[in-house]
CSV table of C-alpha atoms in Angstrom, one decimal:
chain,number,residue,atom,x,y,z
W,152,UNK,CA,-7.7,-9.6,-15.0
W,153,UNK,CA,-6.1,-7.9,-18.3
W,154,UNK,CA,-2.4,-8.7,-19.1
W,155,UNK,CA,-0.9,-6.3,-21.3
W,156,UNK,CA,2.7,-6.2,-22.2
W,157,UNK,CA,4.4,-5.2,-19.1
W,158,UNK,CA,5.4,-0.9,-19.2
W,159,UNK,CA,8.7,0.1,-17.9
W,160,UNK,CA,8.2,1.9,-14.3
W,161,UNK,CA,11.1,3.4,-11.9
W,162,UNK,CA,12.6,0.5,-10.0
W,163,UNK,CA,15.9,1.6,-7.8
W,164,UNK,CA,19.0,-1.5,-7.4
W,165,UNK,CA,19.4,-1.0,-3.7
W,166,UNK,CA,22.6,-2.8,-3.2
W,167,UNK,CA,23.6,-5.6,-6.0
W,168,UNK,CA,26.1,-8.5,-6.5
W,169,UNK,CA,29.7,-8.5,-7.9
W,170,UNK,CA,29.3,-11.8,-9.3
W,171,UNK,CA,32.2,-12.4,-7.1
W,172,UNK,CA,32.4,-15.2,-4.6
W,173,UNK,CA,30.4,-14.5,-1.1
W,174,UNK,CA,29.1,-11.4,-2.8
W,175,UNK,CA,25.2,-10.8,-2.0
W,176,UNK,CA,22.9,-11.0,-4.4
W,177,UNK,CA,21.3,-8.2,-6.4
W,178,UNK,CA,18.3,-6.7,-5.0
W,179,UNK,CA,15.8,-4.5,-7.0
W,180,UNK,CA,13.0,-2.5,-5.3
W,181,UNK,CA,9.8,-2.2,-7.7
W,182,UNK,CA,6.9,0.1,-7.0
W,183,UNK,CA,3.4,-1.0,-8.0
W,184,UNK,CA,1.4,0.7,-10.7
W,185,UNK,CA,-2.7,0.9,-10.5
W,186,UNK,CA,-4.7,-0.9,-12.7
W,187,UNK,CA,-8.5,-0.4,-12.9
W,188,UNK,CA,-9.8,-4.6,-12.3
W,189,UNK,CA,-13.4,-4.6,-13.2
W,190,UNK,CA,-15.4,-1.7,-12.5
W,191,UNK,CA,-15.0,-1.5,-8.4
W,192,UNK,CA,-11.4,-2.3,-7.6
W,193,UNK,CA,-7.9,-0.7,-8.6
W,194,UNK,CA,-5.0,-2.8,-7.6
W,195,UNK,CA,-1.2,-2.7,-7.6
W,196,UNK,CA,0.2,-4.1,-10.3
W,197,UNK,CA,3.8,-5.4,-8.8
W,198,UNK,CA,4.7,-8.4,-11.7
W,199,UNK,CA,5.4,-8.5,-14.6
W,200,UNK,CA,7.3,-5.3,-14.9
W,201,UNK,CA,10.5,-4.4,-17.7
W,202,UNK,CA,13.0,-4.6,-14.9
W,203,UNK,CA,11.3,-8.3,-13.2
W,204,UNK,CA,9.0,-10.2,-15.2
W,205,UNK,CA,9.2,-13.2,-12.8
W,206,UNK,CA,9.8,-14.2,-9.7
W,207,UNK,CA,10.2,-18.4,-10.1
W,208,UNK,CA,7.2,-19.3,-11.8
W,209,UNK,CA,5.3,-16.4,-10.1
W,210,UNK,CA,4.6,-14.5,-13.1
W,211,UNK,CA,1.6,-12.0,-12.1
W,212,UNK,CA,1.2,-10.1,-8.9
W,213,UNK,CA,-1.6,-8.0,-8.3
W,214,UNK,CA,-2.3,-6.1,-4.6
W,215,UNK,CA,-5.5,-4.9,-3.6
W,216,UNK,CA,-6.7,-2.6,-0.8
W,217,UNK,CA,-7.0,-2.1,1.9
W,218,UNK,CA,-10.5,-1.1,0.9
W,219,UNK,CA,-13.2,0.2,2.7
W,220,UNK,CA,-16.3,-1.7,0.6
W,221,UNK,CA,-18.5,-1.2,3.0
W,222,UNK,CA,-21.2,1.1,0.9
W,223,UNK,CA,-19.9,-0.7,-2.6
W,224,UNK,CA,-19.9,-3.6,-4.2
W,225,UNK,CA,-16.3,-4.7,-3.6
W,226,UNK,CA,-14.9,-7.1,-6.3
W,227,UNK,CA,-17.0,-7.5,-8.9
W,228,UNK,CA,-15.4,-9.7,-11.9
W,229,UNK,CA,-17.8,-11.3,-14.1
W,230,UNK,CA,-16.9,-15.2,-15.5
W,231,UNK,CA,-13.7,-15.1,-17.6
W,232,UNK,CA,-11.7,-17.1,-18.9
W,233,UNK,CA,-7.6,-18.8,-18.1
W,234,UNK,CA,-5.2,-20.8,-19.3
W,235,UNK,CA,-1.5,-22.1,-19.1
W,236,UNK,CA,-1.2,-20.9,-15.1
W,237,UNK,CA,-2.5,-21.1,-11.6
W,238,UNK,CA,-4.3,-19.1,-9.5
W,239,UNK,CA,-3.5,-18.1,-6.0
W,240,UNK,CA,-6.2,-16.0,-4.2
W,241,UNK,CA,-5.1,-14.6,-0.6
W,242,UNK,CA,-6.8,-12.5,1.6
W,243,UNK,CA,-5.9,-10.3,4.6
W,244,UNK,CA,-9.5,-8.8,5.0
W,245,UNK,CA,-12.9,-9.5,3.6
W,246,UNK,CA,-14.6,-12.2,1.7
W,247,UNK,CA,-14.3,-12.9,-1.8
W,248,UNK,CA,-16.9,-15.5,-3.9
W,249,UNK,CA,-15.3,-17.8,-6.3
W,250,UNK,CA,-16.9,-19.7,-8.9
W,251,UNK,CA,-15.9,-21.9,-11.6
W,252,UNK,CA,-17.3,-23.8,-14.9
W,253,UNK,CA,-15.9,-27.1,-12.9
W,254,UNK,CA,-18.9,-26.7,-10.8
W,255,UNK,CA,-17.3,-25.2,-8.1
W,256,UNK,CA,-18.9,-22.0,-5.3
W,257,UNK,CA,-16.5,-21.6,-2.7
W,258,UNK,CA,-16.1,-18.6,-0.2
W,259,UNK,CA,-12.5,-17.6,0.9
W,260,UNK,CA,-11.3,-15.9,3.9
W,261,UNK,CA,-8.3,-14.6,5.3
W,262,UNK,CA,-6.1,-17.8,6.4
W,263,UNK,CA,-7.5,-19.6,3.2
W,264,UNK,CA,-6.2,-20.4,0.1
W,265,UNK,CA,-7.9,-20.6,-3.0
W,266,UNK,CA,-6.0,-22.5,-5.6
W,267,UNK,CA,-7.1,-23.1,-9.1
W,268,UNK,CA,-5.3,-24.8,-11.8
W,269,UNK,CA,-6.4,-23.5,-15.5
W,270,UNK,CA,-4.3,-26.3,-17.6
W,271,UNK,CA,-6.2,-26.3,-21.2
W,272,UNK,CA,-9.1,-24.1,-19.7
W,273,UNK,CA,-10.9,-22.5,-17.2
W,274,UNK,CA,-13.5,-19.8,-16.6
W,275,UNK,CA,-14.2,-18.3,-12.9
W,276,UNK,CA,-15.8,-15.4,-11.3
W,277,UNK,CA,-14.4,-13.2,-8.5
W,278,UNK,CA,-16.9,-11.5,-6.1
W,279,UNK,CA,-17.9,-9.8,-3.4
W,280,UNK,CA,-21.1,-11.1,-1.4
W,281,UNK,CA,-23.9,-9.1,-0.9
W,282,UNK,CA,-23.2,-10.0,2.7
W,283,UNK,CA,-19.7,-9.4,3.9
W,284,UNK,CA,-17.0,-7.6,5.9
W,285,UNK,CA,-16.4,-4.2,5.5
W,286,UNK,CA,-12.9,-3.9,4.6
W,287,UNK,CA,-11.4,-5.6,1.9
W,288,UNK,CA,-7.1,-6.3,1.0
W,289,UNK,CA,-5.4,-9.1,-0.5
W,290,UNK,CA,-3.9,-10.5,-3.2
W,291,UNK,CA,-4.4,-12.1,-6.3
W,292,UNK,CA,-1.2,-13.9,-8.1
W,293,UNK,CA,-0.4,-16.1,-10.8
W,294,UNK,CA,2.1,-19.0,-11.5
W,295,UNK,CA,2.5,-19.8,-15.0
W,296,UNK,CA,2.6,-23.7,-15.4
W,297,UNK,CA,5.5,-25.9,-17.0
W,298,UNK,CA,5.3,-27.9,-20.7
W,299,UNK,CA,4.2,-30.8,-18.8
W,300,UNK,CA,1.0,-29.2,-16.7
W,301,UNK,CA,0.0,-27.2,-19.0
W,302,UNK,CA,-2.4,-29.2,-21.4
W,303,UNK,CA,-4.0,-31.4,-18.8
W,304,UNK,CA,-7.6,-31.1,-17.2
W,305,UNK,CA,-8.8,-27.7,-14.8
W,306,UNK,CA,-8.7,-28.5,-10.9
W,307,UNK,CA,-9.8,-26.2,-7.8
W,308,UNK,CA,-8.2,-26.4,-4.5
W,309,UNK,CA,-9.4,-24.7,-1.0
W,310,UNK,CA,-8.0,-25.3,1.6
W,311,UNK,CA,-9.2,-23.9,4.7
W,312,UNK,CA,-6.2,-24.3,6.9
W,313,UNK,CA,-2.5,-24.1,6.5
W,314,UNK,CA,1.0,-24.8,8.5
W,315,UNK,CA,1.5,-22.3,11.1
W,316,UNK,CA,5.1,-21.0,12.2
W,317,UNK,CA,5.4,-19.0,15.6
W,318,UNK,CA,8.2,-16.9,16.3
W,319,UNK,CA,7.4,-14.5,19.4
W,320,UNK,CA,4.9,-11.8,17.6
W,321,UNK,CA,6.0,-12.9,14.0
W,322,UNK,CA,3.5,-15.6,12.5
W,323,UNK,CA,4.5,-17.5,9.2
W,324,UNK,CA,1.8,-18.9,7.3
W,325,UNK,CA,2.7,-21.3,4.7
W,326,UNK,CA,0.6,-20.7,1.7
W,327,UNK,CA,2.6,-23.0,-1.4
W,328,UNK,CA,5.8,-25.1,-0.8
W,329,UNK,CA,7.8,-25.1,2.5
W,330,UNK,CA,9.2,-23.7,5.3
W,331,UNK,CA,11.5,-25.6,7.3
W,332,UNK,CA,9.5,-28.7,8.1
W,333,UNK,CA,6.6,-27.1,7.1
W,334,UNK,CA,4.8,-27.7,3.9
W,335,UNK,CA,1.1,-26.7,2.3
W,336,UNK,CA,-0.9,-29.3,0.8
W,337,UNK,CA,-1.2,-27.0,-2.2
W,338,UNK,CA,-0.3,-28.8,-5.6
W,339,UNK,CA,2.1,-26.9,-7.6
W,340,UNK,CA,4.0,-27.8,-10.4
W,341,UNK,CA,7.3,-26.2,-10.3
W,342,UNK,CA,9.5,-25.9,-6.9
W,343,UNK,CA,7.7,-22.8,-5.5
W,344,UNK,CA,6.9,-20.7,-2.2
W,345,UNK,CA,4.6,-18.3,-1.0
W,346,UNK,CA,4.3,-17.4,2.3
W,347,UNK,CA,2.6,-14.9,4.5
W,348,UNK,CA,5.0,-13.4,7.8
W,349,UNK,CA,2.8,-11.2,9.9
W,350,UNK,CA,4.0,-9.0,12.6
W,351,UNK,CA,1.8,-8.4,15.7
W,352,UNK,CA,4.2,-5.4,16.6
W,353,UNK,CA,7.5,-4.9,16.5
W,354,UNK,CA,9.8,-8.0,15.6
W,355,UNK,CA,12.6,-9.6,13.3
W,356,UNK,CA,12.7,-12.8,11.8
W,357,UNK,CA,15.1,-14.5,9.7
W,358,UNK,CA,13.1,-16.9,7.0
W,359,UNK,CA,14.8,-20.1,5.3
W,360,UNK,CA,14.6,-19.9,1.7
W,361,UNK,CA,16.6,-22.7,-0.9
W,362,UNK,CA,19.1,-21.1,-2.3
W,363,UNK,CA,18.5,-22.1,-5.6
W,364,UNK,CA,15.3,-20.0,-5.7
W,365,UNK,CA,14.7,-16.3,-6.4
W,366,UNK,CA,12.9,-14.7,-3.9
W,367,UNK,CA,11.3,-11.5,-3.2
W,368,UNK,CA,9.2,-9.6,-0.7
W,369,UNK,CA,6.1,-7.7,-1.2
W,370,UNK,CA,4.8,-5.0,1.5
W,371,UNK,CA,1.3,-5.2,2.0
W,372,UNK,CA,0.9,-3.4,5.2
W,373,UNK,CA,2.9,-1.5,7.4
W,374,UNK,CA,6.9,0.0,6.9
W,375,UNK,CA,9.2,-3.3,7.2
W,376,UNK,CA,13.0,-3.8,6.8
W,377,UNK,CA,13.8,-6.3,4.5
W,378,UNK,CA,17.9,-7.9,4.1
W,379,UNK,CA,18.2,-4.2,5.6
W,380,UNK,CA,16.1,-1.9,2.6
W,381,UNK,CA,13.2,-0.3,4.0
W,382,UNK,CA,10.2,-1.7,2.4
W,383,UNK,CA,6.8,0.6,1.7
W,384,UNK,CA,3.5,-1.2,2.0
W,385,UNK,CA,2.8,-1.8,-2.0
W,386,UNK,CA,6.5,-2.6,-3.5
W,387,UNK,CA,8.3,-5.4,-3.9
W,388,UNK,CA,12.1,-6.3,-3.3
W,389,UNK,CA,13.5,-8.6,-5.5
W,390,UNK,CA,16.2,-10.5,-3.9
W,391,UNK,CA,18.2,-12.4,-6.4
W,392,UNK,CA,19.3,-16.4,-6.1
W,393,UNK,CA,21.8,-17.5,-3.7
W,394,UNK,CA,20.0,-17.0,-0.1
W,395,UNK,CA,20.0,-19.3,2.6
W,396,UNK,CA,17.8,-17.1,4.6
W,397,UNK,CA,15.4,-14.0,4.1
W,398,UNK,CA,15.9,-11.3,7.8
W,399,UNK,CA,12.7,-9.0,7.7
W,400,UNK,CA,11.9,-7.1,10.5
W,401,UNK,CA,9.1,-4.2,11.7
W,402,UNK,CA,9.0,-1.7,14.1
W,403,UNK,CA,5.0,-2.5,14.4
W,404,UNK,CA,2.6,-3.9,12.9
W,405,UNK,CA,3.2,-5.3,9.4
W,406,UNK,CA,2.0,-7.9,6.6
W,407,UNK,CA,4.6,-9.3,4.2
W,408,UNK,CA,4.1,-11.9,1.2
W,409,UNK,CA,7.3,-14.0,0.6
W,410,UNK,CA,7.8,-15.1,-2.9
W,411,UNK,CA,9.5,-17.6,-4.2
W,412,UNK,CA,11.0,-20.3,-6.9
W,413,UNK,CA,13.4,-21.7,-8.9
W,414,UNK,CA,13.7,-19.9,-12.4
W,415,UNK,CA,11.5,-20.5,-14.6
W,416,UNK,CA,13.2,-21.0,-17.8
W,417,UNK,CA,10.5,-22.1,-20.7
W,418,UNK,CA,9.1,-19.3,-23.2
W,419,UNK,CA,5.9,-17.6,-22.3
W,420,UNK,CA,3.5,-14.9,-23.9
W,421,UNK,CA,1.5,-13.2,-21.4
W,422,UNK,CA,-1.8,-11.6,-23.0
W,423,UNK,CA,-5.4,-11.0,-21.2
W,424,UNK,CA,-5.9,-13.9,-19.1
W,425,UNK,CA,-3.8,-16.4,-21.0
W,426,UNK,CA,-0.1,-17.7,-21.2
W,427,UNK,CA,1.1,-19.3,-23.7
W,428,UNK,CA,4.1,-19.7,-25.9
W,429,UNK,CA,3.2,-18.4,-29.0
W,430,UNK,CA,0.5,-15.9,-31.1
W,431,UNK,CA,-1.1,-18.2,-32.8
W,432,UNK,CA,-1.6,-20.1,-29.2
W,433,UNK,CA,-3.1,-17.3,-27.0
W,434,UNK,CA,-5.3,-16.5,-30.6
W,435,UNK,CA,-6.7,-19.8,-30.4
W,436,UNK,CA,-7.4,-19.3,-26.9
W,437,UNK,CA,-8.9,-15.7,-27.6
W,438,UNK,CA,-11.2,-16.7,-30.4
W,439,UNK,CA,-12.3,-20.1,-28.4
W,440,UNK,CA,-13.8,-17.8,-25.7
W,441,UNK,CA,-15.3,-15.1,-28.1
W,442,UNK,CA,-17.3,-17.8,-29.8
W,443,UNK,CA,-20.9,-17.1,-29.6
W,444,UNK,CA,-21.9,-20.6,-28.3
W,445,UNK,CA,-20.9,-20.5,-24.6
W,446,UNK,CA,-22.2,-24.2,-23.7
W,447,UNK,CA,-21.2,-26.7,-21.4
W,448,UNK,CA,-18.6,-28.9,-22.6
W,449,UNK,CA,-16.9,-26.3,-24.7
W,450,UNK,CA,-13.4,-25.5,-24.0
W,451,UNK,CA,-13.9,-23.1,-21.2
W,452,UNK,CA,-17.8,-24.6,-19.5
W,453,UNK,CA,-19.9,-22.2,-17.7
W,454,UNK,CA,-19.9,-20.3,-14.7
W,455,UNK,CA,-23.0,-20.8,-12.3
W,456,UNK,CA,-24.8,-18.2,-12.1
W,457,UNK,CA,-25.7,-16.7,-15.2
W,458,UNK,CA,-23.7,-13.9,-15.0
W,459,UNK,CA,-23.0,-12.7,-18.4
W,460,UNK,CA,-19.2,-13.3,-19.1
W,461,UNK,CA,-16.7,-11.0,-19.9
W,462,UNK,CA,-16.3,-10.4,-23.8
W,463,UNK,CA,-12.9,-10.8,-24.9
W,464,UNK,CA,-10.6,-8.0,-26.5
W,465,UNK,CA,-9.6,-7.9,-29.8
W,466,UNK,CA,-6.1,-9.2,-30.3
W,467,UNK,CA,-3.2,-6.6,-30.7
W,468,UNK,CA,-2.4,-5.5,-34.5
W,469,UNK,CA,1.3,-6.5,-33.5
W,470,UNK,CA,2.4,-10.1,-33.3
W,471,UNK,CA,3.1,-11.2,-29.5
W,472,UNK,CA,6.6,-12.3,-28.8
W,473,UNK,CA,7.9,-14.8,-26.7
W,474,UNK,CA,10.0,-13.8,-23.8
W,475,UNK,CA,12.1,-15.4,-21.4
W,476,UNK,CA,12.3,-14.9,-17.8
W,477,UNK,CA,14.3,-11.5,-18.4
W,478,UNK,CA,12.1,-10.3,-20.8
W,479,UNK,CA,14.2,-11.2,-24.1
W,480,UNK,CA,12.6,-11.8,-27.2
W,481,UNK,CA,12.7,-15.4,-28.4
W,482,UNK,CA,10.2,-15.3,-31.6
């Protein structure tokens, strides 16, 4: 996935704080932009934008589909490379391949997660298998990872099953962090959540959040109400700090991601696949992957497969800045 510096789309404050005492937080509705991934699939770019850069330590949100893949070759995103974040792979539909220079070929489905953890370095591949569902639609997201994660050794997580909430047609999947007494066995570095509420038909539901998190709301399928602002499938709400509780409803079916985190508050430069702190850091990381010896036990490994990776960009002919969590410059 390609991280440029963020462009500035329309985003609309729906209703927004006072800074006075009881007074609800500011909310900020922000439409997705496409983005060609690869050569088969266009997603929704929904973070970082101008307005939100982050949501927590969520700093990358890409949608995809719903997709009818049925006569194409669905996902197709050759061995690449990470570092300085995690990746969160969800699916509502299809079946995506994931490979890594750890060693690792594991299928997901919807109701999975795949988790991996670049630290120093990681390269992966994302595809679709020749045999597979027809449709395709999920998500693909990133958490950027703190001073004291970032530097250590690559991991992979799947895990096939996850804590289940009921409430009448509403379903509450916890994908990272908690809900209630519910709690993922994902491993994350920062306090974060990210969970799925699903509505079978029509419904409300009021979901606990720390108040010391922002949180936000991404449509992924059907027309939802959300802390009472209508929600289109592809936009997210940001919802500001200081919530005790999250009401969405739907008047039918519907599919909502629930994001969420403390702020994060340490410098990052976002560029290509990499976060950093600095230029000369994501450079290093560039020129480490264009180097024309691609062996095991180099910084990134190899992908299984032999699928010829993905040749990396030349670096911008500006210097990158570090940024804070509101998009500030820092250096």
């Amino acid at each position: 996935m390609s991280q440029g510096e963020p462009a500035l789309y329309g985003c609309t404050v729906v209703h927004g704080g006072t800074g006075e005492a009881g007074a609800e937080p500011e909310s900020v509705l922000l439409p997705g932009h496409d983005v060609p991934l690869g050569r088969y699939t266009t997603v929704r770019r929904l973070l970082p934008q101008r307005p939100r850069r982050m949501v927590g330590a969520w700093c990358f949100v890409d949608h995809f589909g719903p997709d009818d893949v049925s006569g194409r070759p669905g996902m197709q995103v050759p061995p690449h490379p990470h570092t300085g974040l995690q990746t969160v792979t969800w699916l509502a539909e299809g079946e995506i391949l994931h490979r890594d220079s750890l060693g690792n070929v594991q299928p997901i489905v919807p109701g999975q997660l795949n988790l991996m953890t670049a630290a120093h370095g990681i390269a992966h591949s994302e595809q679709s298998p020749p045999e597979r569902p027809p449709g395709m639609h999920g998500l693909q997201l990133w958490v950027a990872l703190p001073e004291d994660a970032r530097h250590g050794e690559a991991r992979f997580e799947h895990h096939a099953a996850l804590p289940v909430l009921r409430d009448g047609d509403v379903t509450v999947t916890v994908v990272v962090g908690e809900v209630g007494p519910l709690r993922s066995p994902a491993l994350v570095h920062t306090p974060l959540l990210g969970a799925e509420v699903l509505f079978a038909g029509p419904g409300e539901h009021r979901l606990p959040v720390d108040p010391a998190f922002e949180t936000a709301v991404l449509a992924m399928s059907g027309t939802a109400e959300v802390a009472g602002v209508p929600l289109a499938p592809g936009s997210l709400l940001y919802l500001g700090q200081g919530r005790t509780e999250v009401p969405v409803g739907a008047a039918g079916p519907a599919r909502l991601f629930v994001l969420g985190g403390t702020p994060f508050e340490e410098p990052l430069v976002m560029w290509w696949n990499f976060v950093g702190r600095s230029h000369e850091e994501i450079a290093r990381a560039r020129d480490d992957w264009a180097r024309d010896e691609w062996v095991p036990g180099d910084r990134y490994g190899v992908v299984p497969g032999g699928e010829a990776p993905l040749p990396a960009p030349e670096m911008p002919t500006v210097r990158l800045k570090a940024r804070d969590r509101h998009g500030r410059v820092l250096s």
